[in-house]
């Protein structure tokens, strides 16, 4: 069971309190009506699925209720860092295998 | 004479008490402090089981949890039979009943043993090589045959009557292993004021010091110091079986299996889930068997195990002992066994640099064969010059040196390296926060190596019957990686995970491949270290506590009034309220007709409820739902649909405006969790400019529906002073009132097609209001109705249920709700997807009604819909039935369905193929009853 | 009040009390605290209390207010007039248990995965978490008194699980 640091509670909590929320750092188009079908479909469904560091969304659902971002290494399963949704990823995060 | 091999004094057994036990129906005696293995040895019993594959007679090899051979079944009464327990770990109690496994009809005479003569026919990988042809034979011949032959022991048939407990724990230091190194580590940590948990799989702490009389006083001194410290928790009979990320360790504590069943109380086992700041592995080392032909005969044991049986348990394994070794420790065993009264016939040492031991008959050489059928009678020694020497013995001890017990380290992804001085793998790179001490760290005396002849009777893995010849064969057949050789031969894949066999297998593979041991590498150990019962994992989560059971405010009333319960998620909901001698169908029909003609009350408290507040609430609702809420007046409600960003329907409910900036929202009963998640997601990560907050009030409010032509009478009598009328509270509107001193939210809304209300009161008032409502309804010849009647009522009106009419592919337009999409508003979640080609295409499945042409015919939900009554195989279905009910109101069978181009097909005749033949159906509008909605306005 | 106790731990089921969820920004939180007569705690997972009135931090914009005086809601609404916020009465929503005694933490750790030592979860700490398979809110009111709350319909589950945990507690 992983320990995950919630950047809002500022403490590490067991995985049981969290829910995975898919890939992070995806930007919803400002005006979806102006986006092509292909671009919108890619936004909806195309995932990076990298081997190595991956930016993910998690929610502290049985805690403060906040969504936040996490850099998880998909090889070691370790969550290297977490940050608030309005913060930038840590400087050493290599961008999620893009 | 009982216990002929019991020594007269010493050890850690209590000779003052005699414990009776049985093995395969034979009565024996032992003492407190004995393991089943030691008690059997004290009685001269070596043959305890038959091997898995060849049914060869097998004895006791070790004295600990690494035991590969001595697996027995312990019977503690109905439902309390446990197979495959290691006799070396079973503590003796009075009345213990043990039986051997994998033999028929008896241990001494086993029909299955003819398998061993066919061993040439079932070599390594035989599973992959045979039974290939013909394919049909798999199902009818090979698989049943293999299933009968496979498996070890028998699972009990009755439910497990024991209870099991779970415990989370945190500590600064977790020490695994209660030997001298572990106790020292625990004491050192405790001295630094660190909180310590020490777990040890044995009944008492001490590890190797328990069989070393010279260390007795050191041990008692250590224990006294540790026990005086309040921040040290010592867990005996507790196996650390799983190491997980970030120093999370699973421990299985056995609480009552060592006590006779009639005296045992409390939970049988406890799962400890420990999070430690650091972990000290003090798991010791495991002695390696030697590989030689016939090394699996009962009476062939590990040298240190014999020393443990003699010193700690005072059970002498034999009287005439030969020891084969490549390590110095065997000489200490020889000394202790001789002092205990055994004759050390010879010590056969494979090493060049063997120690000088003039007082023993030390022979330079190796064992090349054994003699005996169900017990060793002698062996053949090959001397350095190549000549052979037969030697008689009743026990043959072997020591191939020691291997650090790194199972847990391997689970934690620590790395090992080959240490030439020790001829074994030792911990190298340790994961953060994990350290090894003592023998586990490789703190061992130099040891040599012995040859491992390739021979079909030279066993490497005793439990899975893998021989050195099998490993050589795997290498010949081209397997290179030790992980592949392991899987192909199954070496190390039995329940003992190869604790005694892995190193020998690696060394054989390395030699056969002519590579250095460090280049072949070590295999990975996985949890559990030793087998763990299912009960330990389940803990309290069984029966009524398997999942939380959530009950509605009307539950007690329903129980007393014929409520037939069904599970809806975690909720217990009522299907119908059956009266005496009433069938379920009659009951549902009665409830439906009562609602249509009089009035019915329904407990809808499980509906999800959210209170939404904030100045930007309307803006938020407009972005989350397809509807336009800009014009929704205070006190009015709207049926609303929510889409996933991909355009499909996610949930539905009613949005009611309480104030300029406050809304009361309902969701489906099962939907509250993901609806809140969905809303919070957009609020927190996309619409961060909106000042809106959500609060889950599902359980704050009990919700009851009052539906039917007389519903207004009930509400009037409940709230006489509210001045309610059709004009002051029209359909789809809400009022906040007070009842019985509590807030009350009254909504005029309907999910039945009848005029109706939904009343919300604080849950504490729920049961009282329910009683009041049912009472009022019954005085008007109304009744309580259940989920089944509700389903009929709403289906008659063509109202959908999310999850029944929708399945993650259905859009609002598919349901006929396309007009609900707010045309004038901007973007909302899911809007962009609605114009994607696959959602805008023609031929999508649309919601329709179906009526069987013959009134008596019925079909099932999920049934397919086809054009032809008997379509050719491969014809694709036009759609499927989503809801199918007997409608008491219409006195006929009705169904809702999703049908390709459904709305354009209204009036067509199609078919629903059922096992008894196709049923012709007419496609209709999904609204079967009161299509213009005149009844809603009462 | 129902009490079950064994040895060094006891479970007392508590009657419902006045409980309100406040959500809003910093200014509204200050105003709410002034109206409540008790500043809402700013540090995460922390509570403040005076007498039988308390404010528990549940999230960066969410507090649980506990007060039994009638009219609390009206006072708070007045204090918050004109400010963006949410204030919701949840007095009926939860089932409350007091877990008391020297082994209260040990008992709770049968179903709660958190470090409940005095260092890990000091007096005044509060949090939402899980209680076996139910969501829960936990608040350490005193050294040997924890308040556990679960959704009303999970009350029976929590009570039975606590009872079983009491019967199978490890040695302290």
PDB file of N, CA and C in Angstrom, chain A residues 76, chain B residues 174 176 239-251 279 281 283 405-416 429-431 434 436 483 486 495-497 499 502 522-532 537:
ATOM      1  N   UNK A  76       8.631   1.651 -11.091  1.00  0.00           N
ATOM      2  CA  UNK A  76       8.811   1.305  -9.674  1.00  0.00           C
ATOM      3  C   UNK A  76       7.520   1.467  -8.888  1.00  0.00           C
TER       4      UNK A  76
ATOM      5  N   UNK B 174      10.808  -1.950  12.791  1.00  0.00           N
ATOM      6  CA  UNK B 174      10.257  -3.300  12.795  1.00  0.00           C
ATOM      7  C   UNK B 174      11.417  -4.271  12.656  1.00  0.00           C
ATOM      8  N   UNK B 176      12.409  -8.099  12.142  1.00  0.00           N
ATOM      9  CA  UNK B 176      11.852  -9.388  11.725  1.00  0.00           C
ATOM     10  C   UNK B 176      12.830 -10.480  12.124  1.00  0.00           C
ATOM     11  N   UNK B 239       4.527 -14.325  11.507  1.00  0.00           N
ATOM     12  CA  UNK B 239       5.372 -14.402  10.325  1.00  0.00           C
ATOM     13  C   UNK B 239       5.237 -13.124   9.504  1.00  0.00           C
ATOM     14  N   UNK B 240       6.356 -12.471   9.245  1.00  0.00           N
ATOM     15  CA  UNK B 240       6.350 -11.359   8.284  1.00  0.00           C
ATOM     16  C   UNK B 240       6.324 -12.013   6.913  1.00  0.00           C
ATOM     17  N   UNK B 241       5.160 -11.957   6.245  1.00  0.00           N
ATOM     18  CA  UNK B 241       5.021 -12.735   5.005  1.00  0.00           C
ATOM     19  C   UNK B 241       5.044 -11.871   3.756  1.00  0.00           C
ATOM     20  N   UNK B 242       4.908 -10.568   3.912  1.00  0.00           N
ATOM     21  CA  UNK B 242       4.905  -9.727   2.720  1.00  0.00           C
ATOM     22  C   UNK B 242       5.568  -8.390   2.985  1.00  0.00           C
ATOM     23  N   UNK B 243       6.485  -8.017   2.091  1.00  0.00           N
ATOM     24  CA  UNK B 243       7.146  -6.704   2.190  1.00  0.00           C
ATOM     25  C   UNK B 243       6.675  -5.880   1.013  1.00  0.00           C
ATOM     26  N   UNK B 244       6.129  -4.708   1.301  1.00  0.00           N
ATOM     27  CA  UNK B 244       5.582  -3.888   0.230  1.00  0.00           C
ATOM     28  C   UNK B 244       6.254  -2.520   0.230  1.00  0.00           C
ATOM     29  N   UNK B 245       5.846  -1.700  -0.723  1.00  0.00           N
ATOM     30  CA  UNK B 245       6.515  -0.427  -0.927  1.00  0.00           C
ATOM     31  C   UNK B 245       6.507   0.421   0.346  1.00  0.00           C
ATOM     32  N   UNK B 246       7.497   1.227   0.487  1.00  0.00           N
ATOM     33  CA  UNK B 246       7.598   2.223   1.559  1.00  0.00           C
ATOM     34  C   UNK B 246       7.472   1.595   2.949  1.00  0.00           C
ATOM     35  N   UNK B 247       8.206   0.517   3.129  1.00  0.00           N
ATOM     36  CA  UNK B 247       8.309  -0.128   4.453  1.00  0.00           C
ATOM     37  C   UNK B 247       6.956  -0.527   5.037  1.00  0.00           C
ATOM     38  N   UNK B 248       6.126  -1.064   4.190  1.00  0.00           N
ATOM     39  CA  UNK B 248       4.827  -1.575   4.631  1.00  0.00           C
ATOM     40  C   UNK B 248       4.938  -3.096   4.659  1.00  0.00           C
ATOM     41  N   UNK B 249       4.713  -3.675   5.828  1.00  0.00           N
ATOM     42  CA  UNK B 249       4.957  -5.103   6.004  1.00  0.00           C
ATOM     43  C   UNK B 249       3.703  -5.777   6.534  1.00  0.00           C
ATOM     44  N   UNK B 250       3.380  -6.914   5.971  1.00  0.00           N
ATOM     45  CA  UNK B 250       2.229  -7.688   6.432  1.00  0.00           C
ATOM     46  C   UNK B 250       2.706  -8.835   7.313  1.00  0.00           C
ATOM     47  N   UNK B 251       2.126  -8.932   8.507  1.00  0.00           N
ATOM     48  CA  UNK B 251       2.480  -9.984   9.448  1.00  0.00           C
ATOM     49  C   UNK B 251       1.243 -10.838   9.719  1.00  0.00           C
ATOM     50  N   UNK B 279      13.309  -0.938   8.845  1.00  0.00           N
ATOM     51  CA  UNK B 279      13.096  -2.371   9.037  1.00  0.00           C
ATOM     52  C   UNK B 279      14.453  -3.040   9.212  1.00  0.00           C
ATOM     53  N   UNK B 281      16.034  -6.691   9.118  1.00  0.00           N
ATOM     54  CA  UNK B 281      15.811  -8.104   8.824  1.00  0.00           C
ATOM     55  C   UNK B 281      16.835  -8.929   9.584  1.00  0.00           C
ATOM     56  N   UNK B 283      16.520 -12.388   9.817  1.00  0.00           N
ATOM     57  CA  UNK B 283      15.826 -13.626   9.480  1.00  0.00           C
ATOM     58  C   UNK B 283      16.760 -14.828   9.413  1.00  0.00           C
ATOM     59  N   UNK B 405      18.841 -15.898   4.674  1.00  0.00           N
ATOM     60  CA  UNK B 405      17.411 -15.989   4.392  1.00  0.00           C
ATOM     61  C   UNK B 405      16.927 -14.621   3.899  1.00  0.00           C
ATOM     62  N   UNK B 406      17.044 -14.428   2.588  1.00  0.00           N
ATOM     63  CA  UNK B 406      16.807 -13.092   2.015  1.00  0.00           C
ATOM     64  C   UNK B 406      15.459 -13.000   1.306  1.00  0.00           C
ATOM     65  N   UNK B 407      14.528 -13.875   1.644  1.00  0.00           N
ATOM     66  CA  UNK B 407      13.221 -13.847   0.976  1.00  0.00           C
ATOM     67  C   UNK B 407      12.582 -12.472   1.061  1.00  0.00           C
ATOM     68  N   UNK B 408      12.533 -11.916   2.265  1.00  0.00           N
ATOM     69  CA  UNK B 408      11.851 -10.632   2.450  1.00  0.00           C
ATOM     70  C   UNK B 408      12.620  -9.507   1.760  1.00  0.00           C
ATOM     71  N   UNK B 409      13.936  -9.602   1.799  1.00  0.00           N
ATOM     72  CA  UNK B 409      14.756  -8.601   1.118  1.00  0.00           C
ATOM     73  C   UNK B 409      14.474  -8.641  -0.378  1.00  0.00           C
ATOM     74  N   UNK B 410      14.343  -9.860  -0.905  1.00  0.00           N
ATOM     75  CA  UNK B 410      14.045 -10.016  -2.322  1.00  0.00           C
ATOM     76  C   UNK B 410      12.670  -9.446  -2.640  1.00  0.00           C
ATOM     77  N   UNK B 411      11.705  -9.695  -1.768  1.00  0.00           N
ATOM     78  CA  UNK B 411      10.363  -9.114  -1.969  1.00  0.00           C
ATOM     79  C   UNK B 411      10.431  -7.596  -2.019  1.00  0.00           C
ATOM     80  N   UNK B 412      11.335  -7.031  -1.202  1.00  0.00           N
ATOM     81  CA  UNK B 412      11.462  -5.569  -1.150  1.00  0.00           C
ATOM     82  C   UNK B 412      12.370  -5.032  -2.249  1.00  0.00           C
ATOM     83  N   UNK B 413      12.713  -5.898  -3.217  1.00  0.00           N
ATOM     84  CA  UNK B 413      13.532  -5.511  -4.369  1.00  0.00           C
ATOM     85  C   UNK B 413      14.968  -5.167  -3.989  1.00  0.00           C
ATOM     86  N   UNK B 414      15.461  -5.773  -2.918  1.00  0.00           N
ATOM     87  CA  UNK B 414      16.870  -5.631  -2.601  1.00  0.00           C
ATOM     88  C   UNK B 414      17.674  -6.514  -3.548  1.00  0.00           C
ATOM     89  N   UNK B 415      18.949  -6.194  -3.726  1.00  0.00           N
ATOM     90  CA  UNK B 415      19.774  -6.979  -4.647  1.00  0.00           C
ATOM     91  C   UNK B 415      20.742  -7.861  -3.873  1.00  0.00           C
ATOM     92  N   UNK B 416      21.050  -9.031  -4.430  1.00  0.00           N
ATOM     93  CA  UNK B 416      21.997  -9.963  -3.818  1.00  0.00           C
ATOM     94  C   UNK B 416      23.256 -10.031  -4.678  1.00  0.00           C
ATOM     95  N   UNK B 429      22.687  -4.662  -2.355  1.00  0.00           N
ATOM     96  CA  UNK B 429      22.084  -3.324  -2.345  1.00  0.00           C
ATOM     97  C   UNK B 429      20.774  -3.395  -1.564  1.00  0.00           C
ATOM     98  N   UNK B 430      20.698  -2.633  -0.496  1.00  0.00           N
ATOM     99  CA  UNK B 430      19.502  -2.668   0.355  1.00  0.00           C
ATOM    100  C   UNK B 430      18.586  -1.509  -0.003  1.00  0.00           C
ATOM    101  N   UNK B 431      17.269  -1.774  -0.055  1.00  0.00           N
ATOM    102  CA  UNK B 431      16.340  -0.667  -0.301  1.00  0.00           C
ATOM    103  C   UNK B 431      16.412   0.324   0.855  1.00  0.00           C
ATOM    104  N   UNK B 434      15.884  -0.239   4.945  1.00  0.00           N
ATOM    105  CA  UNK B 434      15.942  -1.666   5.296  1.00  0.00           C
ATOM    106  C   UNK B 434      17.393  -2.047   5.562  1.00  0.00           C
ATOM    107  N   UNK B 436      20.000  -5.380   7.189  1.00  0.00           N
ATOM    108  CA  UNK B 436      20.074  -6.793   7.555  1.00  0.00           C
ATOM    109  C   UNK B 436      21.112  -6.946   8.654  1.00  0.00           C
ATOM    110  N   UNK B 483      15.143 -17.476 -14.200  1.00  0.00           N
ATOM    111  CA  UNK B 483      13.697 -17.330 -14.012  1.00  0.00           C
ATOM    112  C   UNK B 483      12.929 -18.279 -14.935  1.00  0.00           C
ATOM    113  N   UNK B 486      13.422 -21.857 -13.690  1.00  0.00           N
ATOM    114  CA  UNK B 486      12.541 -22.040 -12.533  1.00  0.00           C
ATOM    115  C   UNK B 486      11.122 -22.376 -12.983  1.00  0.00           C
ATOM    116  N   UNK B 495       4.949 -24.336  -2.202  1.00  0.00           N
ATOM    117  CA  UNK B 495       4.591 -23.409  -1.128  1.00  0.00           C
ATOM    118  C   UNK B 495       5.805 -22.987  -0.308  1.00  0.00           C
ATOM    119  N   UNK B 496       6.898 -23.759  -0.363  1.00  0.00           N
ATOM    120  CA  UNK B 496       8.092 -23.359   0.400  1.00  0.00           C
ATOM    121  C   UNK B 496       8.932 -22.353  -0.387  1.00  0.00           C
ATOM    122  N   UNK B 497       8.520 -22.075  -1.637  1.00  0.00           N
ATOM    123  CA  UNK B 497       9.227 -21.120  -2.497  1.00  0.00           C
ATOM    124  C   UNK B 497      10.717 -21.424  -2.617  1.00  0.00           C
ATOM    125  N   UNK B 499      12.979 -22.424  -0.401  1.00  0.00           N
ATOM    126  CA  UNK B 499      13.904 -21.910   0.632  1.00  0.00           C
ATOM    127  C   UNK B 499      15.143 -22.784   0.741  1.00  0.00           C
ATOM    128  N   UNK B 502      16.582 -23.265  -3.897  1.00  0.00           N
ATOM    129  CA  UNK B 502      16.921 -22.308  -4.950  1.00  0.00           C
ATOM    130  C   UNK B 502      18.408 -22.222  -5.227  1.00  0.00           C
ATOM    131  N   UNK B 522      20.001 -14.648  -9.008  1.00  0.00           N
ATOM    132  CA  UNK B 522      19.069 -15.285  -8.076  1.00  0.00           C
ATOM    133  C   UNK B 522      17.638 -15.032  -8.536  1.00  0.00           C
ATOM    134  N   UNK B 523      16.749 -15.968  -8.208  1.00  0.00           N
ATOM    135  CA  UNK B 523      15.338 -15.785  -8.547  1.00  0.00           C
ATOM    136  C   UNK B 523      14.695 -14.835  -7.537  1.00  0.00           C
ATOM    137  N   UNK B 524      13.502 -14.358  -7.895  1.00  0.00           N
ATOM    138  CA  UNK B 524      12.802 -13.395  -7.045  1.00  0.00           C
ATOM    139  C   UNK B 524      11.836 -14.119  -6.112  1.00  0.00           C
ATOM    140  N   UNK B 525      11.867 -13.764  -4.855  1.00  0.00           N
ATOM    141  CA  UNK B 525      10.874 -14.290  -3.916  1.00  0.00           C
ATOM    142  C   UNK B 525       9.659 -13.370  -3.919  1.00  0.00           C
ATOM    143  N   UNK B 526       8.501 -13.954  -3.717  1.00  0.00           N
ATOM    144  CA  UNK B 526       7.267 -13.164  -3.689  1.00  0.00           C
ATOM    145  C   UNK B 526       6.485 -13.499  -2.431  1.00  0.00           C
ATOM    146  N   UNK B 527       5.597 -12.571  -2.034  1.00  0.00           N
ATOM    147  CA  UNK B 527       4.746 -12.883  -0.886  1.00  0.00           C
ATOM    148  C   UNK B 527       3.824 -14.036  -1.245  1.00  0.00           C
ATOM    149  N   UNK B 528       3.388 -14.848  -0.313  1.00  0.00           N
ATOM    150  CA  UNK B 528       3.745 -14.814   1.095  1.00  0.00           C
ATOM    151  C   UNK B 528       4.970 -15.682   1.404  1.00  0.00           C
ATOM    152  N   UNK B 529       5.713 -15.276   2.420  1.00  0.00           N
ATOM    153  CA  UNK B 529       6.910 -16.021   2.849  1.00  0.00           C
ATOM    154  C   UNK B 529       6.550 -17.463   3.165  1.00  0.00           C
ATOM    155  N   UNK B 530       5.502 -17.657   3.959  1.00  0.00           N
ATOM    156  CA  UNK B 530       4.899 -18.982   4.135  1.00  0.00           C
ATOM    157  C   UNK B 530       3.399 -18.806   3.895  1.00  0.00           C
ATOM    158  N   UNK B 531       2.695 -19.890   3.576  1.00  0.00           N
ATOM    159  CA  UNK B 531       1.273 -19.739   3.241  1.00  0.00           C
ATOM    160  C   UNK B 531       0.478 -19.052   4.354  1.00  0.00           C
ATOM    161  N   UNK B 532      -0.512 -18.280   3.951  1.00  0.00           N
ATOM    162  CA  UNK B 532      -1.352 -17.520   4.873  1.00  0.00           C
ATOM    163  C   UNK B 532      -2.802 -17.937   4.632  1.00  0.00           C
ATOM    164  N   UNK B 537      -6.595 -12.824   5.608  1.00  0.00           N
ATOM    165  CA  UNK B 537      -6.793 -11.706   4.676  1.00  0.00           C
ATOM    166  C   UNK B 537      -8.181 -11.100   4.843  1.00  0.00           C
TER     167      UNK B 537
END
